[in-house]
Amino acid sequence: MRVLGIETSCDETGIAIYDTEHGLLANTLYSQVKLHADYGGVVPELASRDHVRKTLPLIEQALQDANLLATDIDGVAYTAGPGLIGALLVGATIGRSLAFGWQVPAVGVHHMEGHLLAPMLEEKRPDFPFIALLVSGGHTQLVRVDGIGHYELLGESVDDAAGEAFDKTAKLLGLDYPGGPRLAKLATTGNPDRFQFPRPMTDKPGLNFSFSGLKTAAAQAIAKYGNDPSCHADIARAFEDAVVDTLLIKCRRALEQTGLKRLVMAGGVSANVRLREALAQSMQEIGGEVFYPRPEFCTDNGAMIALAGAIRLKAGAQEGLGVRVRPRWPLVELPQL
């Protein structure tokens, strides 16, 4: 089954074609980073308009890359939420319309299920059950995964997501958008011993996260020492270390509570090198395994939507003729397969 995947939940237009027998056939991506850079963050209206301009040309490019015709597509998957409502509507409307015109089934995909399943695009794939750490600009969640749709939310951020805290702290440091990756790069030259920031909510039981206090600690350090540029890298390093340690502690706690030994990490922040190294070492210490997608599949992309859609389409899921998107959509509400 060949499935066209469309991702337009925020500021990246991702188109891919996934074959359930032969794997990923095409994957194209257009990032709106330059479009939003002058504003220091995503402008929803501009994002929606750019998706309108880019989606169809990228679909044509994906078909060409895969050496396929429209008649070779067996189904269409599009991101139906969560995300920016205008951006979601662009991809959903185009995807549902193409499916109707091509007379193939369509399915709306949960953006975070796409991230959760992204490691399945790799040769080394995790078996169920496992713990998933979903870390992105909008979400920080720990989920027990017993199968497709068999999700139990163990913990989540009560305020800022980890990626959001990265971006906001980077902005305080005067770094350009997107700030998270730039902060991580700056942190590589920082002194890890100069500043010590809190590891929020790690001294309390439970698996929820909170990063607003950590962001405040960084803001206070920037206000006090920000006039000295030599301190910026040290602050970035202290902030990154605090986030990594917090995520690591919570992951270990989730594994201990469930007795599981497999951990999946996905979402934009999962591309962070220091976080990957820390989790790999931690899992090795307890005799466990950690799985994550390659960096290009950590951020938003069409490949993960095509894969998740293909799995659900093969199981018989499909949409009616209406177009429905959900800017807020709890992962645990997805039907089980």
CSV table of C-alpha atoms in Angstrom, one decimal:
chain,number,residue,atom,x,y,z
A,1,MET,CA,0.0,0.0,0.0
A,2,ARG,CA,1.5,3.4,-1.1
A,3,VAL,CA,0.4,6.3,1.1
A,4,LEU,CA,1.0,10.0,0.5
A,5,GLY,CA,1.7,11.8,3.8
A,6,ILE,CA,1.1,15.5,4.3
A,7,GLU,CA,2.4,17.4,7.3
A,8,THR,CA,1.4,21.1,7.8
A,9,SER,CA,0.8,21.4,11.5
A,10,CYS,CA,3.1,24.4,12.1
A,11,ASP,CA,6.0,26.0,10.1
A,12,GLU,CA,7.2,23.1,8.0
A,13,THR,CA,5.6,21.6,4.9
A,14,GLY,CA,6.5,17.9,4.8
A,15,ILE,CA,5.4,15.6,2.0
A,16,ALA,CA,6.3,11.9,1.8
A,17,ILE,CA,5.3,8.6,0.2
A,18,TYR,CA,5.5,5.4,2.2
A,19,ASP,CA,5.1,1.9,0.8
A,20,THR,CA,4.1,-0.7,3.4
A,21,GLU,CA,6.2,-3.3,1.5
A,22,HIS,CA,9.2,-1.3,0.4
A,23,GLY,CA,9.4,1.5,3.0
A,24,LEU,CA,9.9,5.2,2.4
A,25,LEU,CA,9.9,6.1,-1.3
A,26,ALA,CA,10.1,9.9,-1.2
A,27,ASN,CA,10.5,12.6,1.4
A,28,THR,CA,10.4,16.3,0.7
A,29,LEU,CA,10.4,19.2,3.2
A,30,TYR,CA,10.2,22.9,3.1
A,31,SER,CA,11.0,24.9,6.2
A,32,GLN,CA,9.6,28.4,6.9
A,33,VAL,CA,12.4,29.4,9.2
A,34,LYS,CA,13.5,32.3,7.0
A,35,LEU,CA,9.9,33.5,6.7
A,36,HIS,CA,9.4,33.7,10.5
A,37,ALA,CA,12.9,34.7,11.5
A,38,ASP,CA,12.2,38.5,11.5
A,39,TYR,CA,9.4,38.0,13.9
A,40,GLY,CA,11.3,35.8,16.4
A,41,GLY,CA,8.7,33.0,16.2
A,42,VAL,CA,6.0,31.5,14.1
A,43,VAL,CA,3.3,33.8,12.7
A,44,PRO,CA,0.2,31.6,12.2
A,45,GLU,CA,-1.3,33.5,9.3
A,46,LEU,CA,2.0,33.6,7.4
A,47,ALA,CA,2.5,29.9,8.1
A,48,SER,CA,-0.9,29.0,6.6
A,49,ARG,CA,-0.4,31.1,3.5
A,50,ASP,CA,3.0,29.5,2.8
A,51,HIS,CA,1.6,26.0,3.2
A,52,VAL,CA,-0.9,26.9,0.5
A,53,ARG,CA,1.9,27.9,-1.8
A,54,LYS,CA,4.2,25.0,-1.1
A,55,THR,CA,2.1,21.9,-0.5
A,56,LEU,CA,1.0,21.0,-4.1
A,57,PRO,CA,4.5,21.6,-5.7
A,58,LEU,CA,6.0,19.4,-3.0
A,59,ILE,CA,3.5,16.6,-3.7
A,60,GLU,CA,4.4,16.8,-7.4
A,61,GLN,CA,8.1,16.6,-6.4
A,62,ALA,CA,7.5,13.6,-4.1
A,63,LEU,CA,5.7,11.7,-6.9
A,64,GLN,CA,8.5,12.5,-9.3
A,65,ASP,CA,11.2,11.4,-6.8
A,66,ALA,CA,9.3,8.1,-6.2
A,67,ASN,CA,8.8,7.7,-10.0
A,68,LEU,CA,5.1,7.3,-9.4
A,69,LEU,CA,1.9,8.7,-10.9
A,70,ALA,CA,-1.1,9.9,-8.9
A,71,THR,CA,-2.9,6.7,-9.9
A,72,ASP,CA,-0.2,4.7,-8.0
A,73,ILE,CA,-1.2,6.2,-4.7
A,74,ASP,CA,-3.5,3.9,-2.5
A,75,GLY,CA,-4.3,6.3,0.3
A,76,VAL,CA,-3.7,9.8,1.7
A,77,ALA,CA,-2.7,10.7,5.3
A,78,TYR,CA,-2.6,14.2,6.6
A,79,THR,CA,-1.9,15.8,10.0
A,80,ALA,CA,-5.3,16.6,11.6
A,81,GLY,CA,-3.9,17.9,14.9
A,82,PRO,CA,-2.7,19.1,17.2
A,83,GLY,CA,-1.2,22.2,15.7
A,84,LEU,CA,-2.1,25.7,14.3
A,85,ILE,CA,-5.7,25.5,13.0
A,86,GLY,CA,-5.1,27.4,9.8
A,87,ALA,CA,-2.0,25.4,9.0
A,88,LEU,CA,-3.8,22.1,9.7
A,89,LEU,CA,-6.7,23.1,7.5
A,90,VAL,CA,-4.4,23.6,4.5
A,91,GLY,CA,-3.0,20.1,4.6
A,92,ALA,CA,-6.3,18.5,5.6
A,93,THR,CA,-8.3,20.2,2.9
A,94,ILE,CA,-5.7,19.4,0.2
A,95,GLY,CA,-5.3,15.8,1.4
A,96,ARG,CA,-9.0,15.1,1.6
A,97,SER,CA,-9.6,16.6,-1.8
A,98,LEU,CA,-6.9,14.6,-3.5
A,99,ALA,CA,-8.1,11.4,-1.9
A,100,PHE,CA,-11.6,12.2,-3.2
A,101,GLY,CA,-10.3,13.0,-6.7
A,102,TRP,CA,-8.1,9.9,-6.8
A,103,GLN,CA,-10.9,7.7,-5.2
A,104,VAL,CA,-8.7,6.4,-2.4
A,105,PRO,CA,-9.2,6.5,1.3
A,106,ALA,CA,-7.9,9.3,3.5
A,107,VAL,CA,-7.1,9.4,7.2
A,108,GLY,CA,-6.3,12.2,9.6
A,109,VAL,CA,-3.2,11.5,11.6
A,110,HIS,CA,-2.3,12.7,15.2
A,111,HIS,CA,0.9,14.7,15.0
A,112,MET,CA,2.3,13.2,18.2
A,113,GLU,CA,1.5,9.7,17.1
A,114,GLY,CA,3.5,10.4,14.0
A,115,HIS,CA,6.5,11.5,16.2
A,116,LEU,CA,6.0,8.4,18.4
A,117,LEU,CA,6.2,6.1,15.5
A,118,ALA,CA,9.0,7.8,13.7
A,119,PRO,CA,11.7,5.4,15.0
A,120,MET,CA,9.8,2.7,13.0
A,121,LEU,CA,11.3,4.3,9.9
A,122,GLU,CA,14.7,3.0,11.0
A,123,GLU,CA,16.1,-0.5,10.5
A,124,LYS,CA,16.4,-1.0,14.3
A,125,ARG,CA,12.8,-0.7,15.5
A,126,PRO,CA,11.5,-1.0,19.0
A,127,ASP,CA,9.1,-3.8,20.0
A,128,PHE,CA,6.0,-3.1,22.1
A,129,PRO,CA,5.7,-2.3,24.9
A,130,PHE,CA,7.9,0.6,25.5
A,131,ILE,CA,8.1,4.1,27.2
A,132,ALA,CA,8.0,7.0,24.8
A,133,LEU,CA,9.5,10.4,25.7
A,134,LEU,CA,7.9,12.9,23.3
A,135,VAL,CA,9.8,16.2,23.5
A,136,SER,CA,9.1,19.1,21.1
A,137,GLY,CA,8.3,22.8,21.1
A,138,GLY,CA,4.7,22.1,22.1
A,139,HIS,CA,4.8,18.9,24.0
A,140,THR,CA,6.8,17.1,26.7
A,141,GLN,CA,5.2,13.8,27.6
A,142,LEU,CA,6.0,10.4,28.9
A,143,VAL,CA,3.7,7.7,27.5
A,144,ARG,CA,3.5,4.0,28.0
A,145,VAL,CA,3.0,2.3,24.6
A,146,ASP,CA,1.6,-1.2,24.4
A,147,GLY,CA,0.6,-1.0,20.8
A,148,ILE,CA,-0.8,1.3,18.1
A,149,GLY,CA,-3.4,3.4,20.0
A,150,HIS,CA,-2.7,1.6,23.2
A,151,TYR,CA,-1.4,4.7,25.0
A,152,GLU,CA,-1.3,5.6,28.7
A,153,LEU,CA,-0.1,9.1,29.6
A,154,LEU,CA,2.3,8.8,32.5
A,155,GLY,CA,3.4,12.5,32.8
A,156,GLU,CA,3.5,15.7,30.9
A,157,SER,CA,4.6,19.3,31.3
A,158,VAL,CA,2.3,21.5,33.5
A,159,ASP,CA,3.6,24.7,31.8
A,160,ASP,CA,6.3,25.2,29.1
A,161,ALA,CA,7.3,22.2,27.0
A,162,ALA,CA,11.1,21.5,26.9
A,163,GLY,CA,11.4,22.8,23.4
A,164,GLU,CA,9.5,25.9,24.2
A,165,ALA,CA,11.8,26.6,27.2
A,166,PHE,CA,14.8,26.2,24.9
A,167,ASP,CA,13.4,28.7,22.4
A,168,LYS,CA,12.4,31.3,25.1
A,169,THR,CA,15.8,31.0,26.8
A,170,ALA,CA,17.6,31.4,23.5
A,171,LYS,CA,15.6,34.5,22.8
A,172,LEU,CA,16.7,35.9,26.2
A,173,LEU,CA,20.3,35.3,25.2
A,174,GLY,CA,19.7,37.2,22.0
A,175,LEU,CA,20.0,34.2,19.7
A,176,ASP,CA,18.2,34.2,16.4
A,177,TYR,CA,15.1,32.1,15.6
A,178,PRO,CA,14.9,29.1,15.8
A,179,GLY,CA,16.6,29.4,19.1
A,180,GLY,CA,16.7,25.9,20.5
A,181,PRO,CA,19.3,24.4,18.1
A,182,ARG,CA,21.4,27.6,18.4
A,183,LEU,CA,21.4,27.5,22.2
A,184,ALA,CA,22.5,23.8,22.0
A,185,LYS,CA,25.4,24.8,19.7
A,186,LEU,CA,26.4,27.7,22.0
A,187,ALA,CA,26.3,25.3,25.0
A,188,THR,CA,29.1,23.2,23.5
A,189,THR,CA,31.6,25.9,24.3
A,190,GLY,CA,30.2,26.6,27.8
A,191,ASN,CA,31.8,25.8,31.2
A,192,PRO,CA,29.5,23.3,32.9
A,193,ASP,CA,30.6,24.3,36.4
A,194,ARG,CA,30.0,28.1,36.3
A,195,PHE,CA,26.2,28.1,36.8
A,196,GLN,CA,23.9,25.5,38.4
A,197,PHE,CA,20.2,25.7,37.6
A,198,PRO,CA,17.4,23.7,39.3
A,199,ARG,CA,16.2,20.3,38.1
A,200,PRO,CA,12.5,21.2,38.5
A,201,MET,CA,10.0,18.7,40.0
A,202,THR,CA,12.7,16.0,40.4
A,203,ASP,CA,12.5,16.1,44.2
A,204,LYS,CA,8.8,15.3,44.1
A,205,PRO,CA,7.1,11.9,43.2
A,206,GLY,CA,5.4,11.6,39.9
A,207,LEU,CA,6.3,12.0,36.3
A,208,ASN,CA,5.1,15.5,35.4
A,209,PHE,CA,7.5,18.2,34.2
A,210,SER,CA,7.8,21.9,34.7
A,211,PHE,CA,10.3,24.1,32.9
A,212,SER,CA,9.0,27.6,33.6
A,213,GLY,CA,11.0,27.9,36.8
A,214,LEU,CA,14.2,26.8,35.0
A,215,LYS,CA,13.5,29.4,32.4
A,216,THR,CA,13.2,32.0,35.1
A,217,ALA,CA,16.5,30.9,36.7
A,218,ALA,CA,18.2,31.3,33.3
A,219,ALA,CA,16.5,34.7,32.9
A,220,GLN,CA,17.8,35.9,36.3
A,221,ALA,CA,21.3,34.8,35.4
A,222,ILE,CA,21.1,36.6,32.0
A,223,ALA,CA,19.8,39.8,33.7
A,224,LYS,CA,22.8,39.7,36.2
A,225,TYR,CA,25.6,38.6,33.9
A,226,GLY,CA,24.2,39.2,30.4
A,227,ASN,CA,26.4,42.2,29.7
A,228,ASP,CA,29.4,39.9,29.7
A,229,PRO,CA,29.2,37.9,26.4
A,230,SER,CA,31.6,35.4,27.8
A,231,CYS,CA,28.9,34.2,30.2
A,232,HIS,CA,26.3,33.4,27.5
A,233,ALA,CA,27.8,30.0,26.6
A,234,ASP,CA,28.1,29.1,30.3
A,235,ILE,CA,24.4,30.0,30.9
A,236,ALA,CA,23.4,28.0,27.8
A,237,ARG,CA,25.4,25.0,29.0
A,238,ALA,CA,23.8,25.2,32.5
A,239,PHE,CA,20.4,25.4,31.0
A,240,GLU,CA,20.9,22.5,28.6
A,241,ASP,CA,22.4,20.4,31.4
A,242,ALA,CA,19.4,21.1,33.6
A,243,VAL,CA,16.9,20.1,30.9
A,244,VAL,CA,18.8,16.9,30.0
A,245,ASP,CA,19.2,15.9,33.7
A,246,THR,CA,15.5,16.5,34.3
A,247,LEU,CA,14.4,14.4,31.3
A,248,LEU,CA,16.8,11.7,32.2
A,249,ILE,CA,15.6,11.5,35.8
A,250,LYS,CA,12.0,11.3,34.8
A,251,CYS,CA,12.7,8.6,32.1
A,252,ARG,CA,14.5,6.4,34.6
A,253,ARG,CA,11.6,6.9,37.0
A,254,ALA,CA,9.1,5.9,34.4
A,255,LEU,CA,11.1,2.8,33.5
A,256,GLU,CA,11.4,1.8,37.1
A,257,GLN,CA,7.7,2.2,37.8
A,258,THR,CA,6.6,0.2,34.8
A,259,GLY,CA,9.4,-2.4,34.8
A,260,LEU,CA,10.1,-1.8,31.1
A,261,LYS,CA,13.5,-1.7,29.5
A,262,ARG,CA,12.8,0.0,26.2
A,263,LEU,CA,12.7,3.8,25.7
A,264,VAL,CA,11.7,5.6,22.6
A,265,MET,CA,12.6,9.3,22.2
A,266,ALA,CA,11.0,11.5,19.5
A,267,GLY,CA,10.1,15.1,18.7
A,268,GLY,CA,12.3,18.0,17.8
A,269,VAL,CA,14.3,18.1,21.1
A,270,SER,CA,15.2,14.4,20.6
A,271,ALA,CA,17.8,15.6,18.0
A,272,ASN,CA,19.8,17.2,20.9
A,273,VAL,CA,23.2,15.5,21.0
A,274,ARG,CA,23.8,15.8,24.7
A,275,LEU,CA,20.3,14.3,25.5
A,276,ARG,CA,20.9,11.4,23.2
A,277,GLU,CA,24.3,10.7,24.8
A,278,ALA,CA,22.9,10.9,28.3
A,279,LEU,CA,20.0,8.6,27.6
A,280,ALA,CA,22.2,6.1,25.8
A,281,GLN,CA,24.6,5.9,28.7
A,282,SER,CA,21.7,5.6,31.2
A,283,MET,CA,20.0,2.8,29.3
A,284,GLN,CA,23.2,0.9,29.0
A,285,GLU,CA,23.7,1.1,32.8
A,286,ILE,CA,20.3,-0.6,33.4
A,287,GLY,CA,20.6,-3.1,30.5
A,288,GLY,CA,17.9,-1.3,28.5
A,289,GLU,CA,17.7,0.0,24.9
A,290,VAL,CA,16.9,3.5,23.6
A,291,PHE,CA,15.5,4.2,20.1
A,292,TYR,CA,15.1,7.4,18.2
A,293,PRO,CA,14.8,8.5,14.6
A,294,ARG,CA,17.6,10.1,12.6
A,295,PRO,CA,17.7,13.9,13.0
A,296,GLU,CA,15.7,14.7,9.9
A,297,PHE,CA,12.8,12.6,11.3
A,298,CYS,CA,12.9,14.3,14.7
A,299,THR,CA,11.5,17.6,13.5
A,300,ASP,CA,8.2,17.8,11.7
A,301,ASN,CA,8.2,15.8,8.5
A,302,GLY,CA,5.9,14.0,6.1
A,303,ALA,CA,7.5,10.6,6.5
A,304,MET,CA,6.2,10.0,10.0
A,305,ILE,CA,2.7,11.1,8.9
A,306,ALA,CA,2.8,8.7,5.9
A,307,LEU,CA,3.9,5.9,8.1
A,308,ALA,CA,1.3,6.4,10.8
A,309,GLY,CA,-1.3,6.9,8.2
A,310,ALA,CA,-0.4,3.7,6.4
A,311,ILE,CA,-0.6,1.7,9.6
A,312,ARG,CA,-4.1,3.1,10.3
A,313,LEU,CA,-5.3,2.8,6.7
A,314,LYS,CA,-4.3,-0.9,6.6
A,315,ALA,CA,-6.3,-1.4,9.7
A,316,GLY,CA,-9.4,-0.1,8.1
A,317,ALA,CA,-9.5,3.5,9.4
A,318,GLN,CA,-10.6,6.3,7.1
A,319,GLU,CA,-12.3,9.6,7.1
A,320,GLY,CA,-15.7,10.7,5.7
A,321,LEU,CA,-16.0,13.4,3.2
A,322,GLY,CA,-15.9,16.2,5.8
A,323,VAL,CA,-12.6,17.8,6.9
A,324,ARG,CA,-12.0,18.0,10.6
A,325,VAL,CA,-8.9,19.2,12.4
A,326,ARG,CA,-8.2,19.5,16.1
A,327,PRO,CA,-5.7,22.1,17.3
A,328,ARG,CA,-5.9,20.3,20.7
A,329,TRP,CA,-6.1,16.6,20.7
A,330,PRO,CA,-5.1,14.3,23.6
A,331,LEU,CA,-3.0,11.4,22.4
A,332,VAL,CA,-4.9,9.0,24.6
A,333,GLU,CA,-8.2,9.6,22.7
A,334,LEU,CA,-6.9,7.8,19.6
A,335,PRO,CA,-8.7,4.5,18.8
A,336,GLN,CA,-6.7,1.3,19.5
A,337,LEU,CA,-5.7,-1.1,16.7
